[in-house]
mmCIF file with all atom_site columns, C-alpha atoms in Angstrom:
data_model
loop_
_atom_site.group_PDB
_atom_site.id
_atom_site.type_symbol
_atom_site.label_atom_id
_atom_site.label_alt_id
_atom_site.label_comp_id
_atom_site.label_asym_id
_atom_site.label_entity_id
_atom_site.label_seq_id
_atom_site.pdbx_PDB_ins_code
_atom_site.Cartn_x
_atom_site.Cartn_y
_atom_site.Cartn_z
_atom_site.occupancy
_atom_site.B_iso_or_equiv
_atom_site.pdbx_formal_charge
_atom_site.auth_seq_id
_atom_site.auth_comp_id
_atom_site.auth_asym_id
_atom_site.auth_atom_id
_atom_site.pdbx_PDB_model_num
ATOM 1   C CA . UNK A 1 1   ? -69.538 -123.282 158.352 1.00 0.00 ? 9   UNK A CA 1
ATOM 2   C CA . UNK A 1 2   ? -70.994 -125.895 160.253 1.00 0.00 ? 10  UNK A CA 1
ATOM 3   C CA . UNK A 1 3   ? -71.314 -127.556 157.801 1.00 0.00 ? 11  UNK A CA 1
ATOM 4   C CA . UNK A 1 4   ? -67.165 -127.591 157.060 1.00 0.00 ? 12  UNK A CA 1
ATOM 5   C CA . UNK A 1 5   ? -66.774 -128.591 161.080 1.00 0.00 ? 13  UNK A CA 1
ATOM 6   C CA . UNK A 1 6   ? -69.384 -131.682 160.911 1.00 0.00 ? 14  UNK A CA 1
ATOM 7   C CA . UNK A 1 7   ? -67.259 -133.027 157.883 1.00 0.00 ? 15  UNK A CA 1
ATOM 8   C CA . UNK A 1 8   ? -63.677 -132.764 159.744 1.00 0.00 ? 16  UNK A CA 1
ATOM 9   C CA . UNK A 1 9   ? -66.225 -134.383 162.578 1.00 0.00 ? 17  UNK A CA 1
ATOM 10  C CA . UNK A 1 10  ? -66.621 -136.939 160.908 1.00 0.00 ? 18  UNK A CA 1
ATOM 11  C CA . UNK A 1 11  ? -63.838 -137.264 158.823 1.00 0.00 ? 19  UNK A CA 1
ATOM 12  C CA . UNK A 1 12  ? -61.394 -137.453 161.793 1.00 0.00 ? 20  UNK A CA 1
ATOM 13  C CA . UNK A 1 13  ? -63.652 -140.554 163.625 1.00 0.00 ? 21  UNK A CA 1
ATOM 14  C CA . UNK A 1 14  ? -63.263 -142.054 159.848 1.00 0.00 ? 22  UNK A CA 1
ATOM 15  C CA . UNK A 1 15  ? -59.929 -142.085 160.276 1.00 0.00 ? 23  UNK A CA 1
ATOM 16  C CA . UNK A 1 16  ? -59.792 -143.096 163.762 1.00 0.00 ? 24  UNK A CA 1
ATOM 17  C CA . UNK A 1 17  ? -62.248 -145.438 163.372 1.00 0.00 ? 25  UNK A CA 1
ATOM 18  C CA . UNK A 1 18  ? -59.440 -146.832 161.116 1.00 0.00 ? 26  UNK A CA 1
ATOM 19  C CA . UNK A 1 19  ? -57.132 -146.688 162.974 1.00 0.00 ? 27  UNK A CA 1
ATOM 20  C CA . UNK A 1 20  ? -57.965 -148.939 166.294 1.00 0.00 ? 28  UNK A CA 1
ATOM 21  C CA . UNK A 1 21  ? -59.848 -151.409 164.277 1.00 0.00 ? 29  UNK A CA 1
ATOM 22  C CA . UNK A 1 22  ? -55.870 -151.960 162.383 1.00 0.00 ? 30  UNK A CA 1
ATOM 23  C CA . UNK A 1 23  ? -54.539 -152.509 165.221 1.00 0.00 ? 31  UNK A CA 1
ATOM 24  C CA . UNK A 1 24  ? -56.839 -154.820 166.498 1.00 0.00 ? 32  UNK A CA 1
ATOM 25  C CA . UNK A 1 25  ? -56.293 -157.003 163.642 1.00 0.00 ? 33  UNK A CA 1
ATOM 26  C CA . UNK A 1 26  ? -52.590 -156.773 164.376 1.00 0.00 ? 34  UNK A CA 1
ATOM 27  C CA . UNK A 1 27  ? -53.241 -157.395 167.589 1.00 0.00 ? 35  UNK A CA 1
ATOM 28  C CA . UNK A 1 28  ? -55.431 -160.425 166.491 1.00 0.00 ? 36  UNK A CA 1
ATOM 29  C CA . UNK A 1 29  ? -52.514 -161.589 164.429 1.00 0.00 ? 37  UNK A CA 1
ATOM 30  C CA . UNK A 1 30  ? -50.183 -161.739 166.578 1.00 0.00 ? 38  UNK A CA 1
ATOM 31  C CA . UNK A 1 31  ? -52.127 -163.618 168.828 1.00 0.00 ? 39  UNK A CA 1
ATOM 32  C CA . UNK A 1 32  ? -53.685 -165.854 166.966 1.00 0.00 ? 40  UNK A CA 1
ATOM 33  C CA . UNK A 1 33  ? -49.796 -166.519 165.744 1.00 0.00 ? 41  UNK A CA 1
ATOM 34  C CA . UNK A 1 34  ? -48.641 -167.550 168.972 1.00 0.00 ? 42  UNK A CA 1
ATOM 35  C CA . UNK A 1 35  ? -51.093 -169.880 169.704 1.00 0.00 ? 43  UNK A CA 1
ATOM 36  C CA . UNK A 1 36  ? -50.241 -171.551 166.867 1.00 0.00 ? 44  UNK A CA 1
ATOM 37  C CA . UNK A 1 37  ? -46.652 -171.681 167.769 1.00 0.00 ? 45  UNK A CA 1
ATOM 38  C CA . UNK A 1 38  ? -47.883 -173.041 170.735 1.00 0.00 ? 46  UNK A CA 1
ATOM 39  C CA . UNK A 1 39  ? -49.819 -175.952 168.991 1.00 0.00 ? 47  UNK A CA 1
ATOM 40  C CA . UNK A 1 40  ? -47.809 -177.611 166.702 1.00 0.00 ? 48  UNK A CA 1
ATOM 41  C CA . UNK A 1 41  ? -44.720 -177.278 169.354 1.00 0.00 ? 49  UNK A CA 1
ATOM 42  C CA . UNK A 1 42  ? -43.487 -180.810 168.592 1.00 0.00 ? 50  UNK A CA 1
ATOM 43  C CA . UNK A 1 43  ? -45.299 -183.412 170.321 1.00 0.00 ? 51  UNK A CA 1
ATOM 44  C CA . UNK A 1 44  ? -42.300 -184.631 173.067 1.00 0.00 ? 52  UNK A CA 1
ATOM 45  C CA . UNK A 1 45  ? -41.866 -180.552 173.420 1.00 0.00 ? 53  UNK A CA 1
ATOM 46  C CA . UNK A 1 46  ? -45.571 -180.315 174.146 1.00 0.00 ? 54  UNK A CA 1
ATOM 47  C CA . UNK A 1 47  ? -45.814 -183.435 176.363 1.00 0.00 ? 55  UNK A CA 1
ATOM 48  C CA . UNK A 1 48  ? -42.114 -182.913 178.434 1.00 0.00 ? 56  UNK A CA 1
ATOM 49  C CA . UNK A 1 49  ? -43.749 -178.711 179.015 1.00 0.00 ? 57  UNK A CA 1
ATOM 50  C CA . UNK A 1 50  ? -47.147 -179.843 179.861 1.00 0.00 ? 58  UNK A CA 1
ATOM 51  C CA . UNK A 1 51  ? -45.211 -182.407 182.434 1.00 0.00 ? 59  UNK A CA 1
ATOM 52  C CA . UNK A 1 52  ? -43.018 -179.897 183.416 1.00 0.00 ? 60  UNK A CA 1
ATOM 53  C CA . UNK A 1 53  ? -47.039 -177.592 184.451 1.00 0.00 ? 61  UNK A CA 1
ATOM 54  C CA . UNK A 1 54  ? -48.687 -179.584 185.912 1.00 0.00 ? 62  UNK A CA 1
ATOM 55  C CA . UNK A 1 55  ? -46.404 -181.561 187.786 1.00 0.00 ? 63  UNK A CA 1
ATOM 56  C CA . UNK A 1 56  ? -45.104 -177.982 189.432 1.00 0.00 ? 64  UNK A CA 1
ATOM 57  C CA . UNK A 1 57  ? -48.673 -178.044 190.695 1.00 0.00 ? 65  UNK A CA 1
ATOM 58  C CA . UNK A 1 58  ? -48.770 -181.098 191.588 1.00 0.00 ? 66  UNK A CA 1
ATOM 59  C CA . UNK A 1 59  ? -45.776 -180.496 193.731 1.00 0.00 ? 67  UNK A CA 1
ATOM 60  C CA . UNK A 1 60  ? -47.141 -178.289 195.689 1.00 0.00 ? 68  UNK A CA 1
ATOM 61  C CA . UNK A 1 61  ? -51.478 -178.748 195.772 1.00 0.00 ? 69  UNK A CA 1
ATOM 62  C CA . UNK A 1 62  ? -49.824 -183.070 196.765 1.00 0.00 ? 70  UNK A CA 1
ATOM 63  C CA . UNK A 1 63  ? -48.219 -180.990 199.839 1.00 0.00 ? 71  UNK A CA 1
ATOM 64  C CA . UNK A 1 64  ? -44.660 -181.648 198.625 1.00 0.00 ? 72  UNK A CA 1
ATOM 65  C CA . UNK A 1 65  ? -43.544 -178.337 199.000 1.00 0.00 ? 73  UNK A CA 1
ATOM 66  C CA . UNK A 1 66  ? -44.333 -178.102 202.567 1.00 0.00 ? 74  UNK A CA 1
ATOM 67  C CA . UNK A 1 67  ? -40.838 -180.222 203.244 1.00 0.00 ? 75  UNK A CA 1
ATOM 68  C CA . UNK A 1 68  ? -38.871 -180.387 199.599 1.00 0.00 ? 76  UNK A CA 1
ATOM 69  C CA . UNK A 1 69  ? -36.930 -176.774 198.382 1.00 0.00 ? 77  UNK A CA 1
ATOM 70  C CA . UNK A 1 70  ? -37.091 -176.734 194.706 1.00 0.00 ? 78  UNK A CA 1
ATOM 71  C CA . UNK A 1 71  ? -35.735 -172.948 192.734 1.00 0.00 ? 79  UNK A CA 1
ATOM 72  C CA . UNK A 1 72  ? -39.412 -171.026 191.919 1.00 0.00 ? 80  UNK A CA 1
ATOM 73  C CA . UNK A 1 73  ? -42.535 -173.009 193.112 1.00 0.00 ? 81  UNK A CA 1
ATOM 74  C CA . UNK A 1 74  ? -40.950 -173.949 197.606 1.00 0.00 ? 82  UNK A CA 1
ATOM 75  C CA . UNK A 1 75  ? -37.925 -171.320 198.234 1.00 0.00 ? 83  UNK A CA 1
ATOM 76  C CA . UNK A 1 76  ? -37.585 -172.819 201.796 1.00 0.00 ? 84  UNK A CA 1
ATOM 77  C CA . UNK A 1 77  ? -38.559 -176.112 202.628 1.00 0.00 ? 85  UNK A CA 1
ATOM 78  C CA . UNK A 1 78  ? -35.941 -177.975 204.936 1.00 0.00 ? 86  UNK A CA 1
ATOM 79  C CA . UNK A 1 79  ? -37.792 -181.385 206.106 1.00 0.00 ? 87  UNK A CA 1
ATOM 80  C CA . UNK A 1 80  ? -36.105 -182.892 203.200 1.00 0.00 ? 88  UNK A CA 1
ATOM 81  C CA . UNK A 1 81  ? -33.427 -182.971 200.693 1.00 0.00 ? 89  UNK A CA 1
ATOM 82  C CA . UNK A 1 82  ? -33.330 -179.999 198.208 1.00 0.00 ? 90  UNK A CA 1
ATOM 83  C CA . UNK A 1 83  ? -34.701 -180.721 194.722 1.00 0.00 ? 91  UNK A CA 1
ATOM 84  C CA . UNK A 1 84  ? -33.948 -178.015 192.457 1.00 0.00 ? 92  UNK A CA 1
ATOM 85  C CA . UNK A 1 85  ? -30.879 -179.583 191.101 1.00 0.00 ? 93  UNK A CA 1
ATOM 86  C CA . UNK A 1 86  ? -32.678 -183.512 191.222 1.00 0.00 ? 94  UNK A CA 1
ATOM 87  C CA . UNK A 1 87  ? -31.730 -183.741 187.359 1.00 0.00 ? 95  UNK A CA 1
ATOM 88  C CA . UNK A 1 88  ? -28.166 -183.810 187.905 1.00 0.00 ? 96  UNK A CA 1
ATOM 89  C CA . UNK A 1 89  ? -27.658 -186.271 190.208 1.00 0.00 ? 97  UNK A CA 1
ATOM 90  C CA . UNK A 1 90  ? -30.414 -188.922 190.662 1.00 0.00 ? 98  UNK A CA 1
ATOM 91  C CA . UNK A 1 91  ? -29.530 -190.953 187.508 1.00 0.00 ? 99  UNK A CA 1
ATOM 92  C CA . UNK A 1 92  ? -25.812 -191.294 189.833 1.00 0.00 ? 100 UNK A CA 1
ATOM 93  C CA . UNK A 1 93  ? -27.953 -192.345 192.442 1.00 0.00 ? 101 UNK A CA 1
ATOM 94  C CA . UNK A 1 94  ? -28.465 -196.148 192.181 1.00 0.00 ? 102 UNK A CA 1
ATOM 95  C CA . UNK A 1 95  ? -25.660 -197.664 190.415 1.00 0.00 ? 103 UNK A CA 1
ATOM 96  C CA . UNK A 1 96  ? -27.625 -199.358 187.531 1.00 0.00 ? 104 UNK A CA 1
ATOM 97  C CA . UNK A 1 97  ? -31.275 -197.048 188.150 1.00 0.00 ? 105 UNK A CA 1
ATOM 98  C CA . UNK A 1 98  ? -31.582 -193.719 185.601 1.00 0.00 ? 106 UNK A CA 1
ATOM 99  C CA . UNK A 1 99  ? -32.653 -191.312 187.482 1.00 0.00 ? 107 UNK A CA 1
ATOM 100 C CA . UNK A 1 100 ? -36.475 -191.631 186.271 1.00 0.00 ? 108 UNK A CA 1
ATOM 101 C CA . UNK A 1 101 ? -35.726 -195.383 187.606 1.00 0.00 ? 109 UNK A CA 1
ATOM 102 C CA . UNK A 1 102 ? -34.967 -193.690 191.117 1.00 0.00 ? 110 UNK A CA 1
ATOM 103 C CA . UNK A 1 103 ? -37.404 -190.777 190.913 1.00 0.00 ? 111 UNK A CA 1
ATOM 104 C CA . UNK A 1 104 ? -40.513 -192.760 190.432 1.00 0.00 ? 112 UNK A CA 1
ATOM 105 C CA . UNK A 1 105 ? -38.842 -195.509 193.320 1.00 0.00 ? 113 UNK A CA 1
ATOM 106 C CA . UNK A 1 106 ? -38.437 -192.594 195.480 1.00 0.00 ? 114 UNK A CA 1
ATOM 107 C CA . UNK A 1 107 ? -41.833 -191.074 195.285 1.00 0.00 ? 115 UNK A CA 1
ATOM 108 C CA . UNK A 1 108 ? -43.763 -194.416 194.656 1.00 0.00 ? 116 UNK A CA 1
ATOM 109 C CA . UNK A 1 109 ? -41.582 -195.936 197.995 1.00 0.00 ? 117 UNK A CA 1
ATOM 110 C CA . UNK A 1 110 ? -40.717 -192.925 200.079 1.00 0.00 ? 118 UNK A CA 1
ATOM 111 C CA . UNK A 1 111 ? -38.431 -195.911 202.673 1.00 0.00 ? 119 UNK A CA 1
ATOM 112 C CA . UNK A 1 112 ? -36.912 -197.710 198.979 1.00 0.00 ? 120 UNK A CA 1
ATOM 113 C CA . UNK A 1 113 ? -33.569 -194.446 198.976 1.00 0.00 ? 121 UNK A CA 1
ATOM 114 C CA . UNK A 1 114 ? -32.676 -192.505 202.567 1.00 0.00 ? 122 UNK A CA 1
ATOM 115 C CA . UNK A 1 115 ? -30.393 -188.570 201.280 1.00 0.00 ? 123 UNK A CA 1
ATOM 116 C CA . UNK A 1 116 ? -26.840 -188.777 203.711 1.00 0.00 ? 124 UNK A CA 1
ATOM 117 C CA . UNK A 1 117 ? -27.988 -185.902 206.483 1.00 0.00 ? 125 UNK A CA 1
ATOM 118 C CA . UNK A 1 118 ? -32.584 -186.582 206.468 1.00 0.00 ? 126 UNK A CA 1
ATOM 119 C CA . UNK A 1 119 ? -34.170 -189.094 208.395 1.00 0.00 ? 127 UNK A CA 1
ATOM 120 C CA . UNK A 1 120 ? -34.844 -192.190 207.312 1.00 0.00 ? 128 UNK A CA 1
ATOM 121 C CA . UNK A 1 121 ? -39.253 -193.116 207.262 1.00 0.00 ? 129 UNK A CA 1
ATOM 122 C CA . UNK A 1 122 ? -40.469 -188.869 207.601 1.00 0.00 ? 130 UNK A CA 1
ATOM 123 C CA . UNK A 1 123 ? -40.621 -188.585 204.044 1.00 0.00 ? 131 UNK A CA 1
ATOM 124 C CA . UNK A 1 124 ? -45.647 -189.951 203.478 1.00 0.00 ? 132 UNK A CA 1
ATOM 125 C CA . UNK A 1 125 ? -46.529 -191.993 200.740 1.00 0.00 ? 133 UNK A CA 1
ATOM 126 C CA . UNK A 1 126 ? -48.633 -191.038 199.186 1.00 0.00 ? 134 UNK A CA 1
ATOM 127 C CA . UNK A 1 127 ? -51.781 -192.496 197.278 1.00 0.00 ? 135 UNK A CA 1
ATOM 128 C CA . UNK A 1 128 ? -50.731 -191.412 193.220 1.00 0.00 ? 136 UNK A CA 1
ATOM 129 C CA . UNK A 1 129 ? -51.513 -193.253 190.152 1.00 0.00 ? 137 UNK A CA 1
ATOM 130 C CA . UNK A 1 130 ? -49.313 -193.319 187.825 1.00 0.00 ? 138 UNK A CA 1
ATOM 131 C CA . UNK A 1 131 ? -50.532 -190.320 185.081 1.00 0.00 ? 139 UNK A CA 1
ATOM 132 C CA . UNK A 1 132 ? -49.719 -187.761 189.014 1.00 0.00 ? 140 UNK A CA 1
ATOM 133 C CA . UNK A 1 133 ? -46.356 -189.622 189.041 1.00 0.00 ? 141 UNK A CA 1
ATOM 134 C CA . UNK A 1 134 ? -45.269 -189.462 185.577 1.00 0.00 ? 142 UNK A CA 1
ATOM 135 C CA . UNK A 1 135 ? -45.830 -186.132 186.160 1.00 0.00 ? 143 UNK A CA 1
ATOM 136 C CA . UNK A 1 136 ? -43.526 -185.154 188.880 1.00 0.00 ? 144 UNK A CA 1
ATOM 137 C CA . UNK A 1 137 ? -41.252 -187.099 187.570 1.00 0.00 ? 145 UNK A CA 1
ATOM 138 C CA . UNK A 1 138 ? -41.485 -185.129 184.537 1.00 0.00 ? 146 UNK A CA 1
ATOM 139 C CA . UNK A 1 139 ? -41.651 -181.971 186.939 1.00 0.00 ? 147 UNK A CA 1
ATOM 140 C CA . UNK A 1 140 ? -39.150 -182.794 189.382 1.00 0.00 ? 148 UNK A CA 1
ATOM 141 C CA . UNK A 1 141 ? -36.488 -183.679 186.475 1.00 0.00 ? 149 UNK A CA 1
ATOM 142 C CA . UNK A 1 142 ? -36.710 -181.170 183.853 1.00 0.00 ? 150 UNK A CA 1
ATOM 143 C CA . UNK A 1 143 ? -34.183 -178.658 183.980 1.00 0.00 ? 151 UNK A CA 1
ATOM 144 C CA . UNK A 1 144 ? -34.122 -175.524 186.299 1.00 0.00 ? 152 UNK A CA 1
#
């Protein structure tokens, strides 16, 4: 009887081990499939997403979130204009100027434009690389 019991325990452990291996294999396959999809996104999709993420991080790191509200990133700032829907209005702010050009110039030369209700000369001039400005512009003009 003891021999049959040992044999049954061994069989149960073997089945459990096989089930665990199967579950881990399926989980690994799912992770690899997700990673493959992320790697093979179209370049424009990947660039936009990467710029938006790095732009959001820069927005916080450079202190922009201390003055500007952006939904999901900085919720309670009120010194500067709310930038949540900037993509909807930036292209119409200055005749003949694209949204990208407007936001870029607003970052590079903060005194170039003033939004009604907000004081001129309040926003400081930041030393930013072209890549940082591009990331911030990508983030600010992304759909939210």
